[in-house]
Coordinates of C-alpha atoms in Angstrom, one line a residue:
M1 CA 23.1 -14.1 -12.5
N2 CA 19.4 -14.7 -13.3
E3 CA 16.8 -12.0 -13.9
R4 CA 15.8 -11.9 -10.3
E5 CA 19.3 -11.4 -9.0
R6 CA 19.9 -7.7 -9.5
E7 CA 22.7 -5.6 -7.9
L8 CA 22.0 -3.6 -4.8
R9 CA 25.0 -1.8 -3.2
R10 CA 25.1 0.9 -0.6
E11 CA 26.7 3.4 -3.0
E12 CA 23.8 2.9 -5.5
L13 CA 21.1 3.8 -2.9
L14 CA 19.5 7.2 -2.9
D15 CA 19.7 9.1 0.4
D16 CA 15.9 9.6 0.4
P17 CA 14.0 6.2 0.8
V18 CA 10.9 7.6 -0.8
A19 CA 12.9 8.5 -3.9
Q20 CA 14.5 5.0 -3.8
F21 CA 11.0 3.5 -3.6
V22 CA 9.8 5.6 -6.5
R23 CA 12.8 4.4 -8.6
W24 CA 12.1 0.7 -7.9
Y25 CA 8.3 1.2 -8.4
G26 CA 9.0 2.9 -11.7
E27 CA 11.1 0.0 -12.8
A28 CA 8.4 -2.5 -11.8
R29 CA 5.9 -0.5 -13.9
G30 CA 8.4 -0.2 -16.7
E31 CA 8.8 -3.9 -16.9
G32 CA 5.0 -4.4 -17.1
L33 CA 4.5 -6.2 -13.8
P34 CA 0.7 -6.6 -13.1
L35 CA -0.5 -4.3 -10.3
P36 CA 2.9 -3.1 -9.0
E37 CA 0.9 -0.8 -6.7
A38 CA -0.6 -3.8 -4.8
C39 CA 0.7 -4.1 -1.3
A40 CA 0.0 -5.9 2.0
L41 CA -1.2 -3.5 4.7
A42 CA -0.7 -4.7 8.3
T43 CA -2.5 -3.1 11.2
A44 CA -3.0 -4.1 14.8
S45 CA -5.8 -3.6 17.4
A46 CA -5.3 -1.8 20.7
D47 CA -4.4 -5.1 22.3
G48 CA -1.8 -5.9 19.7
S49 CA -3.7 -8.5 17.7
P50 CA -2.4 -8.2 14.1
S51 CA -4.2 -8.5 10.8
A52 CA -3.1 -8.0 7.1
R53 CA -4.7 -7.7 3.8
M54 CA -3.9 -6.5 0.2
V55 CA -4.7 -2.9 -0.8
L56 CA -3.8 -0.7 -3.7
M57 CA -1.4 2.3 -3.3
K58 CA -3.1 5.3 -4.7
D59 CA -0.2 7.7 -4.5
V60 CA 3.3 8.2 -3.0
D61 CA 5.2 11.4 -2.4
E62 CA 7.3 13.0 0.3
R63 CA 4.4 12.9 2.7
G64 CA 3.9 9.1 2.4
F65 CA 1.9 6.3 0.9
T66 CA -1.9 6.8 0.2
F67 CA -4.5 4.1 0.1
A68 CA -8.3 4.1 0.7
T69 CA -10.9 2.0 2.4
S70 CA -14.3 2.1 4.2
Y71 CA -14.1 3.7 7.6
T72 CA -16.3 0.8 8.8
S73 CA -13.6 -1.8 7.7
R74 CA -11.6 -3.8 10.2
K75 CA -8.4 -2.0 9.1
A76 CA -10.0 1.4 9.7
Q77 CA -11.3 0.3 13.1
E78 CA -7.8 -0.9 14.0
L79 CA -6.1 2.3 12.8
A80 CA -8.5 4.3 15.0
E81 CA -7.2 2.3 18.0
N82 CA -3.6 2.0 16.9
S83 CA -2.3 4.4 14.3
R84 CA 0.8 2.4 13.5
G85 CA 0.8 0.5 10.2
A86 CA 3.1 -1.3 7.8
L87 CA 3.1 -1.9 4.0
L88 CA 4.8 -4.7 2.1
F89 CA 5.4 -4.5 -1.7
Y90 CA 6.6 -7.7 -3.4
W91 CA 7.7 -7.7 -7.0
H92 CA 8.5 -11.4 -7.6
P93 CA 9.9 -11.2 -11.2
L94 CA 12.4 -8.5 -10.0
G95 CA 13.3 -10.4 -6.8
R96 CA 12.4 -7.3 -4.8
Q97 CA 10.4 -6.4 -1.8
V98 CA 10.0 -3.1 0.1
R99 CA 8.8 -2.8 3.7
V100 CA 7.5 0.5 5.0
E101 CA 6.4 1.4 8.5
G102 CA 4.9 4.5 10.0
D103 CA 1.9 6.3 11.5
V104 CA -1.3 6.3 9.5
A105 CA -3.9 9.1 9.4
R106 CA -6.9 10.1 7.2
V107 CA -6.3 12.4 4.3
S108 CA -8.4 15.4 3.6
P109 CA -12.0 15.1 2.3
E110 CA -10.9 16.7 -0.9
V111 CA -8.1 14.1 -1.5
S112 CA -10.6 11.3 -0.6
D113 CA -13.1 12.7 -3.1
A114 CA -10.4 12.6 -5.9
I115 CA -9.5 9.0 -5.0
F116 CA -13.1 7.9 -5.1
L117 CA -14.0 9.7 -8.3
A118 CA -11.0 8.0 -10.0
R119 CA -12.5 4.6 -9.4
P120 CA -14.6 2.9 -12.1
R121 CA -18.3 3.6 -11.7
A122 CA -19.2 0.0 -10.8
S123 CA -16.5 0.1 -8.0
R124 CA -18.0 3.3 -6.6
I125 CA -21.5 1.7 -6.5
S126 CA -20.1 -1.4 -4.8
A127 CA -18.5 0.9 -2.1
L128 CA -21.8 2.6 -1.5
A129 CA -23.6 -0.8 -1.2
S130 CA -21.2 -2.5 1.1
R131 CA -20.6 -2.0 4.8
Q132 CA -17.2 -3.4 4.7
S133 CA -16.3 -6.1 7.2
A134 CA -19.9 -6.3 8.6
P135 CA -21.6 -9.7 8.3
A136 CA -23.7 -10.2 5.2
A137 CA -27.2 -11.7 5.3
S138 CA -26.5 -13.3 2.0
R139 CA -24.7 -12.8 -1.3
E140 CA -28.0 -12.3 -3.0
E141 CA -29.1 -9.5 -0.7
L142 CA -25.8 -7.7 -1.3
E143 CA -26.0 -8.0 -5.1
A144 CA -29.6 -6.9 -5.0
R145 CA -28.5 -3.7 -3.1
V146 CA -26.0 -3.1 -5.9
R147 CA -28.7 -3.5 -8.6
K148 CA -31.0 -1.1 -6.7
L149 CA -28.3 1.5 -6.4
T150 CA -27.3 1.1 -10.0
A151 CA -30.8 1.8 -11.2
L152 CA -31.3 4.6 -8.6
L153 CA -28.2 6.5 -9.7
D154 CA -28.6 5.9 -13.4
G155 CA -27.4 9.0 -15.2
E156 CA -26.1 10.6 -12.0
E157 CA -22.6 11.1 -10.6
V158 CA -21.7 8.6 -7.9
G159 CA -20.2 10.7 -5.2
R160 CA -18.1 9.6 -2.2
P161 CA -20.0 8.4 0.8
E162 CA -19.0 9.8 4.2
F163 CA -18.0 6.4 5.5
W164 CA -15.3 6.0 2.8
G165 CA -12.0 7.7 2.4
G166 CA -8.2 7.8 2.1
Y167 CA -5.4 7.2 4.5
R168 CA -1.7 8.2 4.3
L169 CA 1.1 6.2 6.0
A170 CA 3.9 8.7 6.9
P171 CA 7.0 6.5 6.8
D172 CA 9.7 6.4 9.5
A173 CA 11.3 3.1 8.5
F174 CA 12.0 1.3 5.2
E175 CA 13.7 -1.9 4.2
F176 CA 14.7 -2.7 0.6
W177 CA 15.3 -6.4 -0.1
Q178 CA 16.9 -8.0 -3.1
H179 CA 16.7 -11.7 -3.8
R180 CA 19.7 -14.0 -4.1
E181 CA 19.3 -17.7 -5.1
N182 CA 21.7 -18.8 -2.3
R183 CA 19.4 -17.0 0.2
L184 CA 22.2 -14.6 1.0
H185 CA 19.7 -11.8 0.2
I186 CA 20.7 -8.2 0.2
R187 CA 18.8 -6.0 2.7
F188 CA 19.1 -2.3 3.5
A189 CA 17.2 -0.5 6.2
Y190 CA 16.4 3.2 6.4
R191 CA 15.5 4.8 9.8
R192 CA 14.5 8.4 10.6
S193 CA 17.3 10.4 12.1
G194 CA 16.5 14.0 12.7
E195 CA 15.8 15.6 9.4
G196 CA 17.4 12.8 7.4
W197 CA 17.8 9.0 7.4
T198 CA 20.4 6.5 8.5
I199 CA 21.1 3.5 6.3
D200 CA 22.3 0.1 7.5
E201 CA 22.9 -3.1 5.6
L202 CA 21.2 -6.0 7.4
Q203 CA 22.2 -9.7 7.4
P204 CA 19.7 -11.9 5.6

């Protein structure tokens, strides 16, 4: 069995999928994978047109998965129309992926503040300068705006703008997937059932 073919059996799974995710995420971090918190976020507009992009998970706990973005971004606009979202984590060296689905809502301003202040200063200034997903007159104009803000805010704390904040996906479905070279991959799906979860093995 090669390094990407790891065991995954029903009796090894934790009853709580968030705890199972935290276990796998911790193993990805422990093996030194670059950006194990990176994940694809899928959203859809009111008419069902889908879109996906990479984001960074900021936190995970029993309430769900937290990420952040500009409220002017396409993903934020789509979440305002359709609160359903999905995340996909893929850790290639481990042969693992995790899918998460659920409703998405904004987090509190206090949580958004903490996420924003944890970003590097240059990233905070970039967030202030950009109206995410809006057309840009030119790259030069955008970079000039960053230089102006950098000079203007020299020596000051760069606080969170009102148009930027965090979101939390509250999961109601998970899928844990383990690679097999013969394509007979191992898949387990968790679904909400009352206060707990049902677990089913899926055919690959």
